[in-house]
Each structure stands twice: as structure tokens, then as C-alpha cells.
Coordinates of C-alpha atoms in Angstrom, one line a residue:
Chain A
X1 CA 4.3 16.7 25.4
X2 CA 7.0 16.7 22.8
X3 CA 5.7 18.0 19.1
X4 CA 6.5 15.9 16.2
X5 CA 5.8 18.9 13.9
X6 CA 6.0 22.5 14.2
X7 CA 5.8 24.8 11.8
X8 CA 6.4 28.5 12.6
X9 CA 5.7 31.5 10.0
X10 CA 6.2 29.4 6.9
X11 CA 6.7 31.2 3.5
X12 CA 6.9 30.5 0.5
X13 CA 6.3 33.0 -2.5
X14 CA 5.3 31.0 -5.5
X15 CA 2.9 32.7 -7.8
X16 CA 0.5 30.0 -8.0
X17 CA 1.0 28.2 -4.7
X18 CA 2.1 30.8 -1.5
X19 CA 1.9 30.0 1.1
X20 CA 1.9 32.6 3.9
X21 CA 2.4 33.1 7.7
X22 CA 1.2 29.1 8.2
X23 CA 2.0 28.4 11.7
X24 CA 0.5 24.8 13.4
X25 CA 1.7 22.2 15.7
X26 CA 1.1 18.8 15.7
X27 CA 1.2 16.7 18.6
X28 CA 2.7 13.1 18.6
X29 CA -0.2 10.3 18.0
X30 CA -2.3 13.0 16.5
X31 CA -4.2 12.1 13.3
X32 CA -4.0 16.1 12.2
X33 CA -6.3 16.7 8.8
X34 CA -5.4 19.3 6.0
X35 CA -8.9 20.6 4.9
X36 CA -9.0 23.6 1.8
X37 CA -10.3 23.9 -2.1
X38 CA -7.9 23.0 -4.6
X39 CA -5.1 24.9 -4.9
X40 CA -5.1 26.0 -1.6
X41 CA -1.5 25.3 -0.8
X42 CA -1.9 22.0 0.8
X43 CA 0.8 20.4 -1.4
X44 CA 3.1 23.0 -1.1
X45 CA 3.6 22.3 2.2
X46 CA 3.7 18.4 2.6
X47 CA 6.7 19.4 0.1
X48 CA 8.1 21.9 2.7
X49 CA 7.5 19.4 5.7
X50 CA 9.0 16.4 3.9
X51 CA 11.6 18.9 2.9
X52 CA 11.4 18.3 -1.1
X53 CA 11.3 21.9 -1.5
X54 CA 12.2 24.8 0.9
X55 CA 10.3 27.4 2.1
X56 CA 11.4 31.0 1.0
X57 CA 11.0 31.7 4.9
X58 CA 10.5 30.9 8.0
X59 CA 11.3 27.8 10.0
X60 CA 9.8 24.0 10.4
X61 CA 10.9 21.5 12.1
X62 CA 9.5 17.5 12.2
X63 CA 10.5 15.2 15.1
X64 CA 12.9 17.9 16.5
X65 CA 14.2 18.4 12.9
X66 CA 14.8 21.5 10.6
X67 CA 13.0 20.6 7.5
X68 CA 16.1 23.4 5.8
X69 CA 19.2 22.0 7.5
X70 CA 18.3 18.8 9.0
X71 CA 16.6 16.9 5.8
X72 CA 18.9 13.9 5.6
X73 CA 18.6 13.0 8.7
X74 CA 14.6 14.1 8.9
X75 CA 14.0 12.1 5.5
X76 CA 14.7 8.8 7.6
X77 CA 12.4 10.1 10.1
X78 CA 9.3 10.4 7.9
X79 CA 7.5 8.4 5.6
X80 CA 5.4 10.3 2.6
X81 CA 2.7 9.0 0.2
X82 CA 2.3 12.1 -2.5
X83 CA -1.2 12.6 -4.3
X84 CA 0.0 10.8 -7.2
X85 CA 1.0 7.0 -7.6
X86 CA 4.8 7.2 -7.2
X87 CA 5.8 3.9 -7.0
X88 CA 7.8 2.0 -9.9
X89 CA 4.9 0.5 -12.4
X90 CA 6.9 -1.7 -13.7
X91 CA 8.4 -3.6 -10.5
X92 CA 6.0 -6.0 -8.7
X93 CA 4.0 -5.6 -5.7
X94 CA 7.2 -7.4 -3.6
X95 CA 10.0 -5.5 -5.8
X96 CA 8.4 -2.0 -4.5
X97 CA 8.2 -3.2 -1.2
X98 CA 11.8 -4.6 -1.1
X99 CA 13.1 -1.5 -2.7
X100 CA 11.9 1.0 -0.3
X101 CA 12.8 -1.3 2.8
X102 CA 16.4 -1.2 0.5
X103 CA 17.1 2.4 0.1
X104 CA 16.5 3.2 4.0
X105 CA 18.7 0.2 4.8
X106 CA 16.0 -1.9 6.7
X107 CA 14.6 -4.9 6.4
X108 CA 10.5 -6.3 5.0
X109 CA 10.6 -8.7 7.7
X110 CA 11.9 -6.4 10.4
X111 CA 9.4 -3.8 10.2
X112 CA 6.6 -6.4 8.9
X113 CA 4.1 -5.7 11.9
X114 CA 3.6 -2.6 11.0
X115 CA 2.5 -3.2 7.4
X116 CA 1.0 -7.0 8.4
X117 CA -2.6 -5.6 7.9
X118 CA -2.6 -4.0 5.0
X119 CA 0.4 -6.0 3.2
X120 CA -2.0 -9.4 3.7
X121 CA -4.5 -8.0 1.7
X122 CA -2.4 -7.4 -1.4
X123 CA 0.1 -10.3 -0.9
X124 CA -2.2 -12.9 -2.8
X125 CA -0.8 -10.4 -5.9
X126 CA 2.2 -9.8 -4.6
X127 CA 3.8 -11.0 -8.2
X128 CA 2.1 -8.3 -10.3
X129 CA 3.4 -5.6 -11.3
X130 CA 2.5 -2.1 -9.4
X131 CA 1.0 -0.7 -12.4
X132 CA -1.6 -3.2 -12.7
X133 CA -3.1 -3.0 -9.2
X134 CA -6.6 -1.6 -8.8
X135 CA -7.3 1.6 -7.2
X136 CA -8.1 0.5 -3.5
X137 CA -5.0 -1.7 -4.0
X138 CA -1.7 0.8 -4.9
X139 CA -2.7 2.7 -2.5
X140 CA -2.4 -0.5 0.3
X141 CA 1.0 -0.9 -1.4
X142 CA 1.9 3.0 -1.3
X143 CA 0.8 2.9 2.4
X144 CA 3.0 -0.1 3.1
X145 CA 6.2 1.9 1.2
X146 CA 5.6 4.9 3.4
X147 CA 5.5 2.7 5.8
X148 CA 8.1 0.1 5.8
X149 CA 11.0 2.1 7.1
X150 CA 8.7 2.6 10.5
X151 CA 8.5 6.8 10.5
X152 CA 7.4 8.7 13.1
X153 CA 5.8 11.0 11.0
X154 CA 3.3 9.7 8.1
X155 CA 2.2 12.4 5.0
X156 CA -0.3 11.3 3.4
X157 CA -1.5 14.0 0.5
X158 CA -5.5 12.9 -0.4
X159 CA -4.5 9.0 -0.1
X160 CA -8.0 8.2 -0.7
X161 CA -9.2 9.9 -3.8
X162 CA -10.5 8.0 -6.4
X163 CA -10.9 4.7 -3.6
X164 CA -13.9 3.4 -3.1
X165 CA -16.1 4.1 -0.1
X166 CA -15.1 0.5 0.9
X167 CA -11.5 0.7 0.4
X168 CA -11.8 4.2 2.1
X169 CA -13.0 2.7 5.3
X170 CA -10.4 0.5 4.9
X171 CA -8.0 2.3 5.0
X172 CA -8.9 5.0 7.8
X173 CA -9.0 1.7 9.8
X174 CA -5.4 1.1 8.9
X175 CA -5.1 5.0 10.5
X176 CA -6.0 4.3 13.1
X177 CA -4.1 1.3 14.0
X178 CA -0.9 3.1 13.3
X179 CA -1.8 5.7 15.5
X180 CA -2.4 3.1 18.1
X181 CA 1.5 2.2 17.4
X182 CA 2.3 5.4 17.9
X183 CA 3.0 7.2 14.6
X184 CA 1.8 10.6 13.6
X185 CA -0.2 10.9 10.4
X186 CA -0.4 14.6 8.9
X187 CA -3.2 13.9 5.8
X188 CA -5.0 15.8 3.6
X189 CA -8.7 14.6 2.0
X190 CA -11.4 16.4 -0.1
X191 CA -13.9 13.5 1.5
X192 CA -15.6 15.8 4.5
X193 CA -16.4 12.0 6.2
X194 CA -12.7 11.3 6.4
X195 CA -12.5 14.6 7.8
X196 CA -14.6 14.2 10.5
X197 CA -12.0 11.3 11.6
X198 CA -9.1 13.4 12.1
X199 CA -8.1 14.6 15.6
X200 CA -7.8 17.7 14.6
X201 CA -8.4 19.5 11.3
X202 CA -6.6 23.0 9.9
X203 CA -8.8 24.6 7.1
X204 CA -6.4 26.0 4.7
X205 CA -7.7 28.9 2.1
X206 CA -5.1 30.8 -0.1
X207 CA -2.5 29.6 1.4
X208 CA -3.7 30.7 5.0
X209 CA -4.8 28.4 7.8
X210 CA -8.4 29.5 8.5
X211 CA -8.9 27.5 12.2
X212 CA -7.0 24.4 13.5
X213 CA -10.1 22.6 15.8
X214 CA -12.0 19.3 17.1
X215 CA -14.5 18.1 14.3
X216 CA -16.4 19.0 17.6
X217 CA -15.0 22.3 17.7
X218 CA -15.4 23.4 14.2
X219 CA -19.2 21.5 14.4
X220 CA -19.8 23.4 17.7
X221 CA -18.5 27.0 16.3
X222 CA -21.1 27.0 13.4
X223 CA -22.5 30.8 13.9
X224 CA -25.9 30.6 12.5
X225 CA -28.7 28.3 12.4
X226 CA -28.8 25.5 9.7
X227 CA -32.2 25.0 7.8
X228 CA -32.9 22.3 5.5
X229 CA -35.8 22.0 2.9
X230 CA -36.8 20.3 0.0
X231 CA -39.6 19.8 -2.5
X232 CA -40.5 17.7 -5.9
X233 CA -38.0 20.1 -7.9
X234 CA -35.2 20.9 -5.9
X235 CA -33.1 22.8 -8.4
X236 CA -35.8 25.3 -9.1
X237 CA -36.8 25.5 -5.1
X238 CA -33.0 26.4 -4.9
X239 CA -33.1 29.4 -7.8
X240 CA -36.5 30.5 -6.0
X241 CA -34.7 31.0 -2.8
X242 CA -31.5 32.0 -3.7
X243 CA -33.8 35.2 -4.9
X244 CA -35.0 36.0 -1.6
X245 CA -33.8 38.5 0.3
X246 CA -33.5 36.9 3.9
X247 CA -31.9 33.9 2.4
X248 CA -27.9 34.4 3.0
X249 CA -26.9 31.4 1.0
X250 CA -28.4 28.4 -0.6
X251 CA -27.1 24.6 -1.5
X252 CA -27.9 21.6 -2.8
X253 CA -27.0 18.7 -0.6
X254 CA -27.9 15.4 -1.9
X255 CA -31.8 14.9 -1.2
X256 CA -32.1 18.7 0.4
X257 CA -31.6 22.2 0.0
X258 CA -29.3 23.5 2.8
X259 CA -30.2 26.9 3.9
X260 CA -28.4 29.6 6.1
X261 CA -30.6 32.8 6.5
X262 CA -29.9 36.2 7.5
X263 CA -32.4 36.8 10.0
X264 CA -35.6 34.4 11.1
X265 CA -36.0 32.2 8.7
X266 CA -38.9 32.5 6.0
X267 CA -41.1 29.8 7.3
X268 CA -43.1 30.0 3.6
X269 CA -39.8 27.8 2.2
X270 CA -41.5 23.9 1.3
X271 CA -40.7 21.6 4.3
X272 CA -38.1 23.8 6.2
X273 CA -36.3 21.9 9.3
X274 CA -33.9 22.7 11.5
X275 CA -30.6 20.9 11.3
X276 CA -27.3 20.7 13.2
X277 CA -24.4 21.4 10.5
X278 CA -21.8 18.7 9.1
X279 CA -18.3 19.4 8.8
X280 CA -18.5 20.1 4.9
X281 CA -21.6 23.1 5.4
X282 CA -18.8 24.6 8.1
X283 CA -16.2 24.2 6.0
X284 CA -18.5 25.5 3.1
X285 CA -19.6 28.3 5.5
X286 CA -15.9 29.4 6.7
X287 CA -14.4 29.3 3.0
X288 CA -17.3 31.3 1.5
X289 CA -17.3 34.1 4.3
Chain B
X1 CA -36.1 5.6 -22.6
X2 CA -32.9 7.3 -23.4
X3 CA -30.9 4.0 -21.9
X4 CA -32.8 0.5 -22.5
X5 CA -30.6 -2.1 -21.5
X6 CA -31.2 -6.1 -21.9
X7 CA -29.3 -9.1 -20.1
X8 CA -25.8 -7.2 -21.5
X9 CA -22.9 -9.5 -20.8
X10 CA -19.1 -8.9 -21.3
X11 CA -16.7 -11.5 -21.1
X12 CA -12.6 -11.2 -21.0
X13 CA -11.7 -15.2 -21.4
X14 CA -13.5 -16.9 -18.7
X15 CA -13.9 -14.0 -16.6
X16 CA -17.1 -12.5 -16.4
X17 CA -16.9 -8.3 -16.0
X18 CA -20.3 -7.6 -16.3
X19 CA -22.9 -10.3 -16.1
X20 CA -26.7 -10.0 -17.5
X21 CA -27.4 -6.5 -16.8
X22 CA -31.1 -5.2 -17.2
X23 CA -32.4 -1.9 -16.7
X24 CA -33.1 1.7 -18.4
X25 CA -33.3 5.0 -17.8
X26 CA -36.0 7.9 -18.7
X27 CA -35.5 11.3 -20.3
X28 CA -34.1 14.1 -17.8
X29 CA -33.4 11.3 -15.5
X30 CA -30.0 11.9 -13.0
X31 CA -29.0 8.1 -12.7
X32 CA -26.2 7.1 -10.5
X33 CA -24.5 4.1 -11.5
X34 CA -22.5 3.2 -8.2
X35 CA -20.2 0.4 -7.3
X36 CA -16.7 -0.5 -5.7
X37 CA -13.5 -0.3 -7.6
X38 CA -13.1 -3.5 -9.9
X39 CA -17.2 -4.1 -9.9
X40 CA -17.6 -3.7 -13.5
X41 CA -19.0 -0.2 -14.2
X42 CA -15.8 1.1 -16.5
X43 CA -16.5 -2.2 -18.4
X44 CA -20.4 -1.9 -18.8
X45 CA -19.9 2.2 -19.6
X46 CA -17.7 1.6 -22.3
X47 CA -20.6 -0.8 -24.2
X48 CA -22.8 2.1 -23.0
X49 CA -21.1 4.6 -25.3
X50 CA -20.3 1.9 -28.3
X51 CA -16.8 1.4 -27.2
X52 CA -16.6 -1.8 -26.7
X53 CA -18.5 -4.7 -27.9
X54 CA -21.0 -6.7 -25.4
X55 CA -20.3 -10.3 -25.7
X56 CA -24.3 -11.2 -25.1
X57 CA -27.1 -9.3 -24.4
X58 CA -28.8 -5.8 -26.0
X59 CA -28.7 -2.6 -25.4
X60 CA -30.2 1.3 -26.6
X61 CA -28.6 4.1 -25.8
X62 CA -30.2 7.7 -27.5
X63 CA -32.0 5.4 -29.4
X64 CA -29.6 3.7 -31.3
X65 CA -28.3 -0.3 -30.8
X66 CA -24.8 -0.1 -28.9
X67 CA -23.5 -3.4 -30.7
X68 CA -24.8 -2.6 -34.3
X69 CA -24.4 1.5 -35.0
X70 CA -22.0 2.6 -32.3
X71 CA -20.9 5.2 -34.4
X72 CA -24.2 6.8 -34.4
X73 CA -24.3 6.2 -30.3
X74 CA -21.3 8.3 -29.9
X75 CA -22.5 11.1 -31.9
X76 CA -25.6 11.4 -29.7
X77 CA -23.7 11.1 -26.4
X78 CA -21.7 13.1 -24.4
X79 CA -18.5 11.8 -22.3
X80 CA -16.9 13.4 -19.8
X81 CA -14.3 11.8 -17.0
X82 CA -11.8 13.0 -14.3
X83 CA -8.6 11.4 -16.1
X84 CA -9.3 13.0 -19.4
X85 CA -11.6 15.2 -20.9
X86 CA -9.3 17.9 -22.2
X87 CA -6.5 19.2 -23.8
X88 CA -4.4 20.9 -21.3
X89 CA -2.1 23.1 -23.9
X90 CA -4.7 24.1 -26.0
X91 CA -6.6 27.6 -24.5
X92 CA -10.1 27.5 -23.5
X93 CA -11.7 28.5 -26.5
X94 CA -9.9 26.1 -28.5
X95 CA -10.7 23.1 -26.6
X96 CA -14.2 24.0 -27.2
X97 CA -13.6 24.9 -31.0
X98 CA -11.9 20.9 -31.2
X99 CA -15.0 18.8 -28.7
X100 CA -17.5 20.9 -30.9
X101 CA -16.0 20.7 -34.4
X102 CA -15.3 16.5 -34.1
X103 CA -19.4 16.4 -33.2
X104 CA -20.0 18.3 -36.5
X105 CA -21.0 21.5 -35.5
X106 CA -20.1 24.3 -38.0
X107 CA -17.8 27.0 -37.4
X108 CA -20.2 29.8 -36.9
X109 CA -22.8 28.2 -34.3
X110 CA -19.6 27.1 -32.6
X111 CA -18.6 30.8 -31.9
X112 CA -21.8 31.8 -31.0
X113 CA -22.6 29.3 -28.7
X114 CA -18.8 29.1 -26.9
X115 CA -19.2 32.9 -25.7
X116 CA -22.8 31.9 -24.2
X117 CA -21.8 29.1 -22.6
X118 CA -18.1 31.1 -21.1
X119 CA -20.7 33.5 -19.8
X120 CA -22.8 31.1 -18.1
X121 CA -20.2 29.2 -16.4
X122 CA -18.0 32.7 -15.5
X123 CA -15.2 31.8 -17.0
X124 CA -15.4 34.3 -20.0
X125 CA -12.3 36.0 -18.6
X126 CA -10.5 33.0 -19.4
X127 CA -11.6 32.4 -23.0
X128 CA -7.7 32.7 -24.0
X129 CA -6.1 30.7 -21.1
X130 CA -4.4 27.3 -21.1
X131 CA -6.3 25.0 -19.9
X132 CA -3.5 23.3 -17.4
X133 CA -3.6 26.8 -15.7
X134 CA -7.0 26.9 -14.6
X135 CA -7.7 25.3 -10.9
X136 CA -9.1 21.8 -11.0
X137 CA -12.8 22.5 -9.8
X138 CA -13.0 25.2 -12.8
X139 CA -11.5 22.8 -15.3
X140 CA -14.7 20.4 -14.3
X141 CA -17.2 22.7 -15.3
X142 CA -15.6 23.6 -18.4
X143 CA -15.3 19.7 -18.8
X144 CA -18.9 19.5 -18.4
X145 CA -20.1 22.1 -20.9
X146 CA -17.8 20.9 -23.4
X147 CA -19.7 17.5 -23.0
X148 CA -22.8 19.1 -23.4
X149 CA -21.8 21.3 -26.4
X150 CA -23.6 19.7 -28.6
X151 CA -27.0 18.7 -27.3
X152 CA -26.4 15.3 -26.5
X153 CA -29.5 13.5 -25.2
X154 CA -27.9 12.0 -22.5
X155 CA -24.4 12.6 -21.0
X156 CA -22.0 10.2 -19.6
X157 CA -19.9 11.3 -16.5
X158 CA -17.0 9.2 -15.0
X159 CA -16.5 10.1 -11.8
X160 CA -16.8 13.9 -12.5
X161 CA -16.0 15.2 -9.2
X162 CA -12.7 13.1 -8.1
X163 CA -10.3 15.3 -5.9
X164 CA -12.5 17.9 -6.0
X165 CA -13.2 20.3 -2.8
X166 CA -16.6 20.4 -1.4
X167 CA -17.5 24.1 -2.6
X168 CA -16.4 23.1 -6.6
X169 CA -18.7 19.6 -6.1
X170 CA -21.7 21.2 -4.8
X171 CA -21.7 24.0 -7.8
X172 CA -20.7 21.3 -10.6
X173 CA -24.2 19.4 -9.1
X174 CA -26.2 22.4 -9.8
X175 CA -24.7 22.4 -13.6
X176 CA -26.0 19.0 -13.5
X177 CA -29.8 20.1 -12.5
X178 CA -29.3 22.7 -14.5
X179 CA -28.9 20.1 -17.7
X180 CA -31.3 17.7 -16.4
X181 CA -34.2 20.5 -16.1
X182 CA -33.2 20.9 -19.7
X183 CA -34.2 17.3 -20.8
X184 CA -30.5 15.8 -21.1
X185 CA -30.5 12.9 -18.9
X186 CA -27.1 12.4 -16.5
X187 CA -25.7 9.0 -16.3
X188 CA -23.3 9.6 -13.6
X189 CA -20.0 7.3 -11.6
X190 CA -18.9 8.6 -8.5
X191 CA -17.1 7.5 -4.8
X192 CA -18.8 10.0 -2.8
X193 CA -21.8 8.3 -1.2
X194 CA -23.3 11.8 -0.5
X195 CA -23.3 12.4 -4.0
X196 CA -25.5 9.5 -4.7
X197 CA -28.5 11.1 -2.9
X198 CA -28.7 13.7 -5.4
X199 CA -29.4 10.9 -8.0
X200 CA -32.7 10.5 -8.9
X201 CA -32.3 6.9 -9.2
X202 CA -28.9 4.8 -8.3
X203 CA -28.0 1.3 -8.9
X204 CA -25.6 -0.7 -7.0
X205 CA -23.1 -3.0 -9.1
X206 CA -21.3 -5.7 -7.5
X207 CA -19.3 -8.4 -9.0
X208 CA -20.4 -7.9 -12.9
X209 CA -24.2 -7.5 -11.5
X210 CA -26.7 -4.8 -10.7
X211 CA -27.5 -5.7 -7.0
X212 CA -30.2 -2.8 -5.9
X213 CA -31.9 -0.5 -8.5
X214 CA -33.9 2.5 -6.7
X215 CA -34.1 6.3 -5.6
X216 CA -32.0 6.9 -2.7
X217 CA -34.7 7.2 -0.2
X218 CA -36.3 3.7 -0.7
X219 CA -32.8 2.4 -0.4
X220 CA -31.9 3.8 2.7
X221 CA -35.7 2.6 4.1
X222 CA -35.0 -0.6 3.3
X223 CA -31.1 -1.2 4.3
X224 CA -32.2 0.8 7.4
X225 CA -29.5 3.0 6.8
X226 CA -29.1 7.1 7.5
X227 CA -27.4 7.2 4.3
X228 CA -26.2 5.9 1.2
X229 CA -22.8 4.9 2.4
X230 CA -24.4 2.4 4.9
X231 CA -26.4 1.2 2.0
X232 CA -23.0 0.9 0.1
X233 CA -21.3 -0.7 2.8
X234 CA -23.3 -3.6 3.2
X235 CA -23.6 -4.6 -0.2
X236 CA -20.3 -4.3 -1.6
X237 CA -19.1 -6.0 1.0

């Protein structure tokens, strides 16, 4: 199988934002998930892969292309919705979308299929301008900008935050209909549901890849045994055990107390239950050790 | 009742943001105050912290009426949100000095209190920092403490934990226990569903109007759901 992105030994020495010895392949179709804490480096390199900054070395390429020597050709190849709202405020819904069909010499009605979906539900305000939209709704119309040129590869840096849980499922529906038609989607998310989506996910941590794994995988690879507990005070249940010896760490999670011991567990902890692990407490688990 | 709120109504022409609302909130009380994007819930917070005028309706907030002595609501509130909450060239320790100083406290208590509270949160290493240079999660709980600075009874967060990676969320919830357990109640906005089941209480706002008002676990019991996202999902929509 051919692999839309490959990145090999990957540097870049940045003070704040290195990134160092990233190496990860992406297969075509694959819905592959950026996972890490802020400031992890996970911008830093949608900027190297969409070739908006370079990497101080090592080598990437995207759809056969070198991100370094390649990029005008690549930048026709890709299509890249940054964390930030980047369209133009001040043009309409239509303007924006006409635009970026413009500057990659395409057409809205040639590519239209692709964007049909999501373009419907923001066409009834298709006259207002971009910086008026709600939430949920520039980010249908960023989608359909990335999108409208028909790229192979699709960056999506945290497209979701700030969207409502509807809106969110929303638009992982839209993913997944794109991979259906074939495009790649590279995305990054602080949502640990969204995560849980992805193909396959590479935890990122100072600039390092941690794993690149299932949801299964990573779920599956969880090395201790997960406890839950709980009682009428939670936060001081948590700073009792966080004093106990056996306890290794300690966590609120929503309703519970999620607890990882070192040993057996201290059965004298209020209403302590087994659980199997979510992708956040092994991504919580993985970053903290 | 740190929040008593009556029938509030806000109009914008003919369209109605936030239609009869009714409900309050106890001392110490974390209350989630949940909804899709466009529901209402900017609109009804601002009348919450005397910002904006209800068109109809009543409301208490620390005590004081929101339509007739919103000056005195915002000095007994605190406000913190994810698009602003502070200056990002001034250094942490000045930041403070300015949140602390506009609430009225004197120059003294302020430095006293602004080492205590560094310490708490770990950040005392960065007393002299900028605040653009500190890492998002960290800027959060600074946000947070600067809020609460001044005692408020009750503190108003806007979705607090936008963007933010799982590890920073789950510590800036303890910070919220942590002021809870001290009395201040936590009227809190977010778009992570697994957030809401550390609320005491949540309400559901859709179209202008409080649809469900309960604790987590009774929703979920009665939407038959194995979470509050389910719950979400079928009323927003």
C-alpha cells in the first residue's frame, strides 16, 4: 500500500516547540489522530507537513512529495484547516468558498460532492459574512475551504474545539464520509471521545511520539489495573487517598475517583470497582510515567 | 441561594435569546450550565453578572438584583473565560496586582496574598514571567485564581477548559473542588460532556429555555443514557 505521509527523523530546533526524531507513516484512507498536552509540538508539525515552515532536519514527504523541495506542487495536493479561524471575516459564506475554489484554479460546482453535506447545512446563510457564523458553523465552512480543491491529504489542527458536542458529532460524521471517498485526514483533538474515532492515534509529548496504536491497542496495553471509587465528598476522598502509600496516582473523573495502585489495591477505599481504562486514563497514564 | 433566578427573558427585536428562565443555585454548589452553540447561555450569563439588561423577568446573584445594582453584582462575582481573562504582556505578578486592585483590594493584602496563592498553584517560579509565555493549561489556573482573588461568593467560568489537554482539565477540576469546599459556589459553561458529571447539578438550555435541571446521575437514569453526552444528544437535538 502506497503511504500518503511519511515522515522520517523530523527536526526541528525551536526553543519553545522542537520537535525531535518524529518518525510515523500514514496510510492512505487512514483517519490518523495527533494526541499530546499543549505545547507538545503538534502544530509544529502540521506546519512542517503542509510545508509552511521547514524542518531544521530530516525528511517528509506527503503523497510521494518532499514537504522541503516539492511544496508547490504538494500544496495542491493537501488541503489544511489550522487551529485558528483563517478564513476572510469580512467575505461571505459563498465569497470564501469561491475564493479558495479560485486560487487552486477549480471550480465550486466541480468539486461540489465532496462538500454537498456539509455545504447544505450552512447554505441557508450562505450571504453572511464569515465572521458572523457561529461556532459549529465556520468550522462547516473551514471544512468545505480545505476541502474544495479535493486533497488527498486533509490537516485538520483541533477542528473541533470550542464546537459543541452536537456539532462535534457532526462533524466526525463528515470524517468519515471523506474517508469513505478516499481522502486521508491527519487531525489533532484534545476531546479523548474524538480520539477514540481515529484509526490510529500517535501520542505526542515534548516533541516525541510516545506510541502510534489502535484505540484498541493503546486500550489493550494499559499495564495496571484501573479502580474506580467514590463517596459523598469526592475531593476530600481524593486528598485522603492521594496520602496513602499503595495508592500510585489518583484522579477525579466526573462522578468518580479513578485510581491506579501500586500493588493490591486497599480494599478500605469507599466503593472501590474495577474498571477497564478509557483512552484519556491511558493517555493520562503514558504522559505522567 | 447565591443565584435566584425568576422567569428572566432577553429579547434582541423579535428574537427571543433567552426565554423565561427559572431556577437558583445554593452556596458551594458546582452548577453546570450546559447547552449547544447559539442556545442562549452567553446571553443569560451576561444578565447573570449585570452586563446586560434582562428585558423581563428577575434575578439575584450574591445577593444583589442583576437589573437594579449591577454594579454591586460585579464586585461580588468572579469572571473568568477561555477568550479572555488576562493580559498577556503584563508578567504574572502584575496581572494579579491589576484583577486584584480594580476589586478594591489594598496594596499590601494584595502582596501577601499573590505569593500564597503562586505557591499554591506552583507557579511561584514564574512570579516575573509574561503571561503569553506560559503554556495554555498553566495560564488556566492562573486564570482561575485571579478570579477568585478576591473572595467572590460565586464564580463565573466560560468554558474554562477549551483546548485544553486532558492532564491540565482534570487538575484545573480539582482547583474547582478545591473552591467549592471553600464555600464559593462554581457556575460553570463547558463542551465536554465528561465534564458535566463532575457538576453537582447541570441544566440543559435549548432554544432560549432551560430544558432539564438535575444532578448528572438522575439525568442519565432517566434519558437511559451511559453518559451525559447521550443525555445531551437527544435534547439539543
Amino acid at each position: 500500500m502506497k503511504d500518503d505521509v511519511t515522515i522520517i527523523n523530523c527536526q526541528l530546533i525551536n526553543k519553545a516547540q522542537a520537535l525531535k526524531d518524529v518518525s510515523f507513516e500514514v496510510k492512505k484512507g487512514e483517519i490518523f489522530g495527533l494526541i499530546g498536552p499543549d505545547g507538545a509540538g503538534k502544530t509544529t508539525l502540521f506546519r512542517i507537513l503542509t510545508s509552511l515552515i521547514s524542518a531544521d532536519s530530516g525528511q517528509a514527504t506527503v503523497d510521494g512529495l518532499d514537504v522541503a523541495t516539492d511544496f508547490r506542487e504538494l500544496r495542491k495536493h493537501i488541503g489544511y484547516m489550522p487551529g485558528r479561524f483563517s478564513l476572510y471575516q469580512d467575505l461571505s459564506v459563498e465569497e470564501n468558498l469561491q475564493f479558495f475554489a479560485t486560487i487552486f484554479n477549480t471550480t465550486v460546482e466541480e468539486n461540489y460532492y465532496l462538500i454537498q453535506d456539509i455545504y447544505k447545512q450552512i447554505e441557508p446563510f450562505k450571504r453572511r459574512r464569515a465572521g458572523k457564523l457561529s461556532g459549529g458553523m465556520k468550522q462547516k465552512l473551514a471544512l468545505s475551504c480545505a476541502l474544495i480543491h479535493k486533497p488527498v491529504v486533509l490537516f485538520l489542527d483541533e477542528p473541533t474545539t470550542g464546537v459543541d458536542p452536537v456539532s462535534r458529532k457532526e462533524f466526525w460524521e463528515m470524517l468519515k464520509k471523506l474517508k469513505t471517498e478516499g481522502v486521508t485526514i491527519v487531525v489533532s483533538t484534545p476531546y479523548m471521545d474524538e480520539a477514540q474515532l481515529c484509526d490510529r492515534i500517535a501520542l505526542i509529548q515534548h516533541g516525541k511520539i510516545l506510541s502510534v496504536e489502535t484505540p484498541e491497542k493503546i486500550i489493550a496495553g494499559f499495564p495496571k489495573k484501573l479502580y474506580q471509587a467514590h463517596s459523598e465528598n469526592n475531593y476530600l476522598l481524593l486528598l485522603e487517598v492521594r496520602k496513602n502509600p499503595e495508592v500510585k496516582s489518583a484522579f477525579m473523573s466526573g462522578e468518580y475517583l479513578h485510581i491506579v495502585f501500586n500493588g493490591e489495591a486497599d480494599e478500605t477505599v469507599p466503593n472501590l470497582k474495577e474498571i477497564g481504562p478509557s483512552i484519556e486514563d491511558c493517555f493520562v497514564y503514558l504522559i505522567e510515567n | 441561594m447565591i443565584i435566584k433566578i425568576d422567569n428572566l427573558t432577553k429579547c434582541f427585536g423579535d428574537f427571543t435569546a433567552v426565554d423565561h428562565i427559572t431556577f437558583s443555585v445554593g452556596k458551594g454548589e458546582i452548577f453546570g450550565f450546559l447547552g449547544a452553540n447559539g442556545a442562549g447561555k452567553t446571553t443569560a450569563m451576561r444578565m447573570f453578572c449585570g452586563l446586560s439588561k434582562p428585558t423581563s423577568g428577575e434575578g439575584r446573584v450574591a445577593g444583589y438584583d442583576i437589573a437594579k445594582q449591577p454594579e454591586m453584582v460585579k464586585k461580588n462575582i468572579g469572571y473568568m473565560s477561555q477568550k479572555f481573562s488576562l493580559y498577556e504582556d503584563l508578567k504574572v505578578w502584575e496581572n494579579i496586582r491589576l484583577f486584584a486592585g480594580i476589586y478594591g483590594l489594598d496594596g499590601k493584602q494584595i502582596s501577601r496574598k499573590t505569593d500564597i496563592t503562586l505557591k499554591r498553584i506552583g507557579l511561584m517560579n514564574e512570579k516575573n514571567t509574561l503571561v503569553k509565555e506560559l503554556p495554555l493549561g498553566w495560564k488556566q489556573k492562573l486564570a482561575f485564581s485571579v478570579a477568585i482573588f478576591h473572595e467572590p461568593k460565586i464564580v463565573f467560568l466560560d468554558e474554562p477548559t477549551g483546548g485544553v489537554d486532558p492532564i491540565a482539565r482534570r487538575q484545573f477540576w480539582e482547583m474547582i473542588y478545591e473552591a467549592a469546599e471553600k464555600g464559593i459556589t462554581v457556575f460553570v459553561t463547558t463542551h465536554y460532556m465528561d465534564e458535566a458529571e463532575y457538576c453537582n447539578r447541570v441544566s440543559i438550555m435549548v432554544d432560549g429555555r432551560i430544558k432539564v435541571l438535575d444532578t448528572p446521575g438522575r439525568l442519565k437514569d432517566r434519558f437511559h443514557a451511559k453518559n451525559m453526552d447521550e443525555v445531551f444528544r437527544q435534547l439539543a437535538r
